Amino acid sequence: MFIKSRILLASAACLLTLSACNDKDSAKSKEPAAAKEAIAAKVNGTAISENRVDLLVKQRSAQGQPDSPEARKAIIDHLALQLVISQEATKKAWTRPLKSSINSN
């Protein structure tokens, strides 16, 4: 019993220490920063950020592919397709019963 109370006390002390280290201002500032970020496109309510497109353009430029409006559109289309596939897979996995997914393999 004495050991359990010491473990509980140590856990509570760790929890208080960690919560004191949490920067409350950064938790609040994350939401507006995401809202201010430029959006290249939206797919079913999910945003594709301009920063993500820029990163992919830089990667392709490093591989020798030119930066053009057509290339940016192709990148956005590719990201949108990935999002749609991901959303559809998530939706089907949640609506399909576990038993049928096990039997189908």
Short mmCIF file of N, CA and C in Angstrom, two decimals:
data_model
loop_
_atom_site.label_atom_id
_atom_site.label_comp_id
_atom_site.label_asym_id
_atom_site.label_seq_id
_atom_site.Cartn_x
_atom_site.Cartn_y
_atom_site.Cartn_z
N MET A 1 0.83 -1.19 0.00
CA MET A 1 0.00 0.00 0.00
C MET A 1 0.87 1.25 0.00
N PHE A 2 1.96 1.22 0.78
CA PHE A 2 2.87 2.35 0.88
C PHE A 2 3.54 2.62 -0.47
N ILE A 3 3.90 1.55 -1.19
CA ILE A 3 4.55 1.69 -2.49
C ILE A 3 3.58 2.29 -3.51
N LYS A 4 2.33 1.87 -3.49
CA LYS A 4 1.34 2.40 -4.41
C LYS A 4 1.14 3.89 -4.19
N SER A 5 1.12 4.33 -2.94
CA SER A 5 0.92 5.75 -2.68
C SER A 5 2.14 6.56 -3.12
N ARG A 6 3.33 5.99 -3.00
CA ARG A 6 4.54 6.69 -3.46
C ARG A 6 4.54 6.79 -4.99
N ILE A 7 4.11 5.74 -5.66
CA ILE A 7 4.03 5.76 -7.12
C ILE A 7 3.01 6.80 -7.57
N LEU A 8 1.88 6.84 -6.89
CA LEU A 8 0.83 7.80 -7.21
C LEU A 8 1.33 9.23 -6.99
N LEU A 9 2.03 9.45 -5.90
CA LEU A 9 2.58 10.77 -5.60
C LEU A 9 3.63 11.17 -6.63
N ALA A 10 4.50 10.25 -7.01
CA ALA A 10 5.52 10.53 -8.02
C ALA A 10 4.88 10.83 -9.37
N SER A 11 3.83 10.09 -9.71
CA SER A 11 3.12 10.32 -10.97
C SER A 11 2.47 11.70 -10.98
N ALA A 12 1.86 12.06 -9.87
CA ALA A 12 1.23 13.38 -9.77
C ALA A 12 2.27 14.49 -9.89
N ALA A 13 3.43 14.30 -9.27
CA ALA A 13 4.49 15.30 -9.35
C ALA A 13 4.99 15.44 -10.78
N CYS A 14 5.15 14.33 -11.48
CA CYS A 14 5.58 14.37 -12.87
C CYS A 14 4.54 15.07 -13.74
N LEU A 15 3.29 14.78 -13.51
CA LEU A 15 2.21 15.40 -14.27
C LEU A 15 2.19 16.91 -14.06
N LEU A 16 2.34 17.34 -12.84
CA LEU A 16 2.36 18.78 -12.56
C LEU A 16 3.57 19.44 -13.19
N THR A 17 4.70 18.78 -13.16
CA THR A 17 5.91 19.33 -13.76
C THR A 17 5.74 19.48 -15.27
N LEU A 18 5.21 18.45 -15.90
CA LEU A 18 5.02 18.51 -17.35
C LEU A 18 3.99 19.55 -17.75
N SER A 19 2.93 19.67 -16.97
CA SER A 19 1.91 20.66 -17.31
C SER A 19 2.44 22.08 -17.12
N ALA A 20 3.34 22.27 -16.18
CA ALA A 20 3.95 23.59 -15.97
C ALA A 20 4.88 23.94 -17.12
N CYS A 21 5.46 22.93 -17.76
CA CYS A 21 6.37 23.17 -18.88
C CYS A 21 5.61 23.48 -20.17
N ASN A 22 4.34 23.22 -20.21
CA ASN A 22 3.53 23.46 -21.39
C ASN A 22 3.42 24.96 -21.64
N ASP A 23 3.77 25.38 -22.85
CA ASP A 23 3.67 26.78 -23.21
C ASP A 23 2.23 27.05 -23.64
N LYS A 24 1.47 27.67 -22.76
CA LYS A 24 0.05 27.92 -23.03
C LYS A 24 -0.14 28.86 -24.21
N ASP A 25 0.75 29.81 -24.39
CA ASP A 25 0.62 30.75 -25.49
C ASP A 25 0.81 30.07 -26.84
N SER A 26 1.73 29.12 -26.93
CA SER A 26 1.95 28.45 -28.20
C SER A 26 0.76 27.57 -28.55
N ALA A 27 0.10 26.99 -27.57
CA ALA A 27 -1.08 26.17 -27.85
C ALA A 27 -2.19 27.03 -28.43
N LYS A 28 -2.31 28.25 -27.94
CA LYS A 28 -3.34 29.15 -28.44
C LYS A 28 -2.96 29.73 -29.79
N SER A 29 -1.69 29.95 -30.02
CA SER A 29 -1.26 30.60 -31.26
C SER A 29 -1.22 29.63 -32.44
N LYS A 30 -1.26 28.32 -32.21
CA LYS A 30 -1.23 27.37 -33.31
C LYS A 30 -2.48 27.48 -34.17
N GLU A 31 -3.60 27.68 -33.59
CA GLU A 31 -4.85 27.76 -34.34
C GLU A 31 -4.86 28.95 -35.30
N PRO A 32 -4.57 30.17 -34.85
CA PRO A 32 -4.57 31.28 -35.79
C PRO A 32 -3.50 31.17 -36.86
N ALA A 33 -2.35 30.59 -36.53
CA ALA A 33 -1.29 30.44 -37.52
C ALA A 33 -1.74 29.52 -38.65
N ALA A 34 -2.44 28.46 -38.30
CA ALA A 34 -2.95 27.55 -39.33
C ALA A 34 -4.03 28.23 -40.16
N ALA A 35 -4.81 29.09 -39.52
CA ALA A 35 -5.87 29.79 -40.24
C ALA A 35 -5.29 30.83 -41.20
N LYS A 36 -4.13 31.41 -40.89
CA LYS A 36 -3.51 32.42 -41.73
C LYS A 36 -2.75 31.82 -42.90
N GLU A 37 -2.44 30.55 -42.84
CA GLU A 37 -1.65 29.89 -43.88
C GLU A 37 -2.41 29.90 -45.20
N ALA A 38 -1.68 30.19 -46.27
CA ALA A 38 -2.27 30.23 -47.61
C ALA A 38 -2.71 28.83 -48.02
N ILE A 39 -3.88 28.75 -48.61
CA ILE A 39 -4.45 27.47 -49.03
C ILE A 39 -4.42 27.40 -50.55
N ALA A 40 -3.81 26.35 -51.07
CA ALA A 40 -3.74 26.15 -52.52
C ALA A 40 -5.04 25.55 -53.04
N ALA A 41 -5.64 24.64 -52.25
CA ALA A 41 -6.89 23.99 -52.67
C ALA A 41 -7.55 23.37 -51.44
N LYS A 42 -8.83 23.04 -51.59
CA LYS A 42 -9.56 22.31 -50.54
C LYS A 42 -10.20 21.09 -51.17
N VAL A 43 -10.06 19.97 -50.46
CA VAL A 43 -10.63 18.71 -50.93
C VAL A 43 -11.55 18.18 -49.83
N ASN A 44 -12.83 18.19 -50.09
CA ASN A 44 -13.82 17.73 -49.11
C ASN A 44 -13.60 18.38 -47.75
N GLY A 45 -13.30 19.67 -47.75
CA GLY A 45 -13.11 20.40 -46.51
C GLY A 45 -11.70 20.34 -45.93
N THR A 46 -10.82 19.53 -46.51
CA THR A 46 -9.44 19.43 -46.05
C THR A 46 -8.56 20.32 -46.93
N ALA A 47 -7.78 21.19 -46.29
CA ALA A 47 -6.98 22.15 -47.04
C ALA A 47 -5.65 21.55 -47.47
N ILE A 48 -5.22 21.94 -48.66
CA ILE A 48 -3.88 21.66 -49.14
C ILE A 48 -3.15 22.99 -49.07
N SER A 49 -2.14 23.07 -48.23
CA SER A 49 -1.47 24.34 -47.99
C SER A 49 -0.53 24.70 -49.14
N GLU A 50 -0.39 26.00 -49.34
CA GLU A 50 0.54 26.50 -50.34
C GLU A 50 1.98 26.14 -49.97
N ASN A 51 2.26 26.07 -48.68
CA ASN A 51 3.60 25.68 -48.22
C ASN A 51 3.95 24.26 -48.66
N ARG A 52 2.97 23.37 -48.60
CA ARG A 52 3.21 21.99 -49.01
C ARG A 52 3.49 21.92 -50.51
N VAL A 53 2.73 22.70 -51.28
CA VAL A 53 2.94 22.74 -52.73
C VAL A 53 4.33 23.30 -53.03
N ASP A 54 4.71 24.39 -52.33
CA ASP A 54 6.02 24.99 -52.53
C ASP A 54 7.14 23.99 -52.22
N LEU A 55 6.97 23.21 -51.17
CA LEU A 55 7.98 22.22 -50.81
C LEU A 55 8.15 21.19 -51.94
N LEU A 56 7.04 20.72 -52.49
CA LEU A 56 7.13 19.75 -53.58
C LEU A 56 7.71 20.37 -54.84
N VAL A 57 7.41 21.65 -55.09
CA VAL A 57 7.99 22.34 -56.24
C VAL A 57 9.51 22.42 -56.06
N LYS A 58 9.97 22.74 -54.85
CA LYS A 58 11.41 22.82 -54.59
C LYS A 58 12.07 21.46 -54.79
N GLN A 59 11.39 20.39 -54.33
CA GLN A 59 11.96 19.05 -54.51
C GLN A 59 12.08 18.70 -55.99
N ARG A 60 11.05 19.04 -56.74
CA ARG A 60 11.09 18.73 -58.17
C ARG A 60 12.10 19.61 -58.91
N SER A 61 12.25 20.86 -58.46
CA SER A 61 13.23 21.75 -59.06
C SER A 61 14.65 21.22 -58.83
N ALA A 62 14.88 20.65 -57.66
CA ALA A 62 16.18 20.07 -57.36
C ALA A 62 16.47 18.87 -58.26
N GLN A 63 15.41 18.25 -58.77
CA GLN A 63 15.58 17.11 -59.67
C GLN A 63 15.63 17.55 -61.14
N GLY A 64 15.58 18.89 -61.36
CA GLY A 64 15.72 19.39 -62.72
C GLY A 64 14.42 19.72 -63.42
N GLN A 65 13.28 19.58 -62.73
CA GLN A 65 12.00 19.90 -63.35
C GLN A 65 11.71 21.38 -63.14
N PRO A 66 11.25 22.07 -64.19
CA PRO A 66 11.00 23.50 -64.07
C PRO A 66 9.76 23.82 -63.24
N ASP A 67 9.78 25.02 -62.63
CA ASP A 67 8.62 25.50 -61.88
C ASP A 67 7.74 26.29 -62.84
N SER A 68 6.53 25.81 -63.04
CA SER A 68 5.59 26.47 -63.94
C SER A 68 4.19 26.34 -63.37
N PRO A 69 3.27 27.16 -63.83
CA PRO A 69 1.88 27.02 -63.34
C PRO A 69 1.31 25.63 -63.62
N GLU A 70 1.69 25.04 -64.74
CA GLU A 70 1.20 23.70 -65.07
C GLU A 70 1.75 22.66 -64.09
N ALA A 71 3.03 22.82 -63.72
CA ALA A 71 3.63 21.90 -62.77
C ALA A 71 2.97 22.04 -61.40
N ARG A 72 2.69 23.27 -60.98
CA ARG A 72 2.02 23.50 -59.71
C ARG A 72 0.61 22.89 -59.73
N LYS A 73 -0.09 23.04 -60.84
CA LYS A 73 -1.43 22.46 -60.95
C LYS A 73 -1.37 20.95 -60.88
N ALA A 74 -0.37 20.36 -61.52
CA ALA A 74 -0.21 18.91 -61.48
C ALA A 74 0.08 18.44 -60.05
N ILE A 75 0.89 19.20 -59.31
CA ILE A 75 1.19 18.84 -57.92
C ILE A 75 -0.07 18.93 -57.08
N ILE A 76 -0.84 19.99 -57.24
CA ILE A 76 -2.09 20.16 -56.48
C ILE A 76 -3.06 19.03 -56.82
N ASP A 77 -3.17 18.69 -58.11
CA ASP A 77 -4.05 17.59 -58.53
C ASP A 77 -3.62 16.27 -57.90
N HIS A 78 -2.31 16.04 -57.86
CA HIS A 78 -1.78 14.80 -57.27
C HIS A 78 -2.08 14.75 -55.76
N LEU A 79 -1.86 15.86 -55.06
CA LEU A 79 -2.16 15.91 -53.63
C LEU A 79 -3.65 15.73 -53.37
N ALA A 80 -4.49 16.33 -54.23
CA ALA A 80 -5.93 16.20 -54.08
C ALA A 80 -6.36 14.74 -54.27
N LEU A 81 -5.76 14.08 -55.26
CA LEU A 81 -6.06 12.66 -55.49
C LEU A 81 -5.66 11.82 -54.29
N GLN A 82 -4.49 12.09 -53.73
CA GLN A 82 -4.04 11.37 -52.54
C GLN A 82 -5.02 11.57 -51.38
N LEU A 83 -5.50 12.80 -51.20
CA LEU A 83 -6.45 13.07 -50.12
C LEU A 83 -7.76 12.33 -50.33
N VAL A 84 -8.27 12.34 -51.55
CA VAL A 84 -9.53 11.65 -51.84
C VAL A 84 -9.39 10.16 -51.58
N ILE A 85 -8.29 9.57 -52.02
CA ILE A 85 -8.07 8.14 -51.80
C ILE A 85 -7.96 7.84 -50.31
N SER A 86 -7.23 8.68 -49.60
CA SER A 86 -7.07 8.49 -48.16
C SER A 86 -8.40 8.62 -47.43
N GLN A 87 -9.18 9.63 -47.79
CA GLN A 87 -10.48 9.83 -47.15
C GLN A 87 -11.43 8.67 -47.45
N GLU A 88 -11.41 8.20 -48.68
CA GLU A 88 -12.28 7.09 -49.06
C GLU A 88 -11.87 5.79 -48.34
N ALA A 89 -10.57 5.56 -48.25
CA ALA A 89 -10.09 4.36 -47.54
C ALA A 89 -10.46 4.41 -46.07
N THR A 90 -10.32 5.59 -45.47
CA THR A 90 -10.69 5.75 -44.06
C THR A 90 -12.18 5.53 -43.87
N LYS A 91 -12.98 6.08 -44.78
CA LYS A 91 -14.43 5.93 -44.69
C LYS A 91 -14.85 4.47 -44.83
N LYS A 92 -14.27 3.77 -45.77
CA LYS A 92 -14.63 2.36 -45.97
C LYS A 92 -14.17 1.49 -44.80
N ALA A 93 -13.01 1.79 -44.26
CA ALA A 93 -12.51 1.00 -43.13
C ALA A 93 -13.39 1.18 -41.90
N TRP A 94 -13.97 2.35 -41.72
CA TRP A 94 -14.82 2.60 -40.56
C TRP A 94 -16.21 2.01 -40.74
N THR A 95 -16.70 1.94 -41.96
CA THR A 95 -18.06 1.45 -42.15
C THR A 95 -18.13 -0.05 -42.36
N ARG A 96 -17.02 -0.68 -42.75
CA ARG A 96 -17.00 -2.12 -42.98
C ARG A 96 -16.77 -2.83 -41.65
N PRO A 97 -17.56 -3.82 -41.35
CA PRO A 97 -17.35 -4.55 -40.09
C PRO A 97 -16.00 -5.27 -40.08
N LEU A 98 -15.42 -5.38 -38.92
CA LEU A 98 -14.11 -6.01 -38.77
C LEU A 98 -14.14 -7.46 -39.22
N LYS A 99 -15.22 -8.17 -38.91
CA LYS A 99 -15.33 -9.58 -39.24
C LYS A 99 -15.23 -9.81 -40.75
N SER A 100 -15.90 -8.99 -41.55
CA SER A 100 -15.86 -9.17 -43.00
C SER A 100 -14.49 -8.81 -43.56
N SER A 101 -13.79 -7.84 -42.95
CA SER A 101 -12.47 -7.50 -43.46
C SER A 101 -11.47 -8.61 -43.16
N ILE A 102 -11.64 -9.32 -42.08
CA ILE A 102 -10.76 -10.44 -41.76
C ILE A 102 -11.02 -11.60 -42.70
N ASN A 103 -12.28 -11.87 -42.99
CA ASN A 103 -12.63 -12.99 -43.85
C ASN A 103 -12.26 -12.74 -45.31
N SER A 104 -12.19 -11.48 -45.71
CA SER A 104 -11.89 -11.18 -47.11
C SER A 104 -10.43 -11.38 -47.45
N ASN A 105 -9.56 -11.45 -46.45
CA ASN A 105 -8.12 -11.64 -46.71
C ASN A 105 -7.82 -13.07 -46.89
#
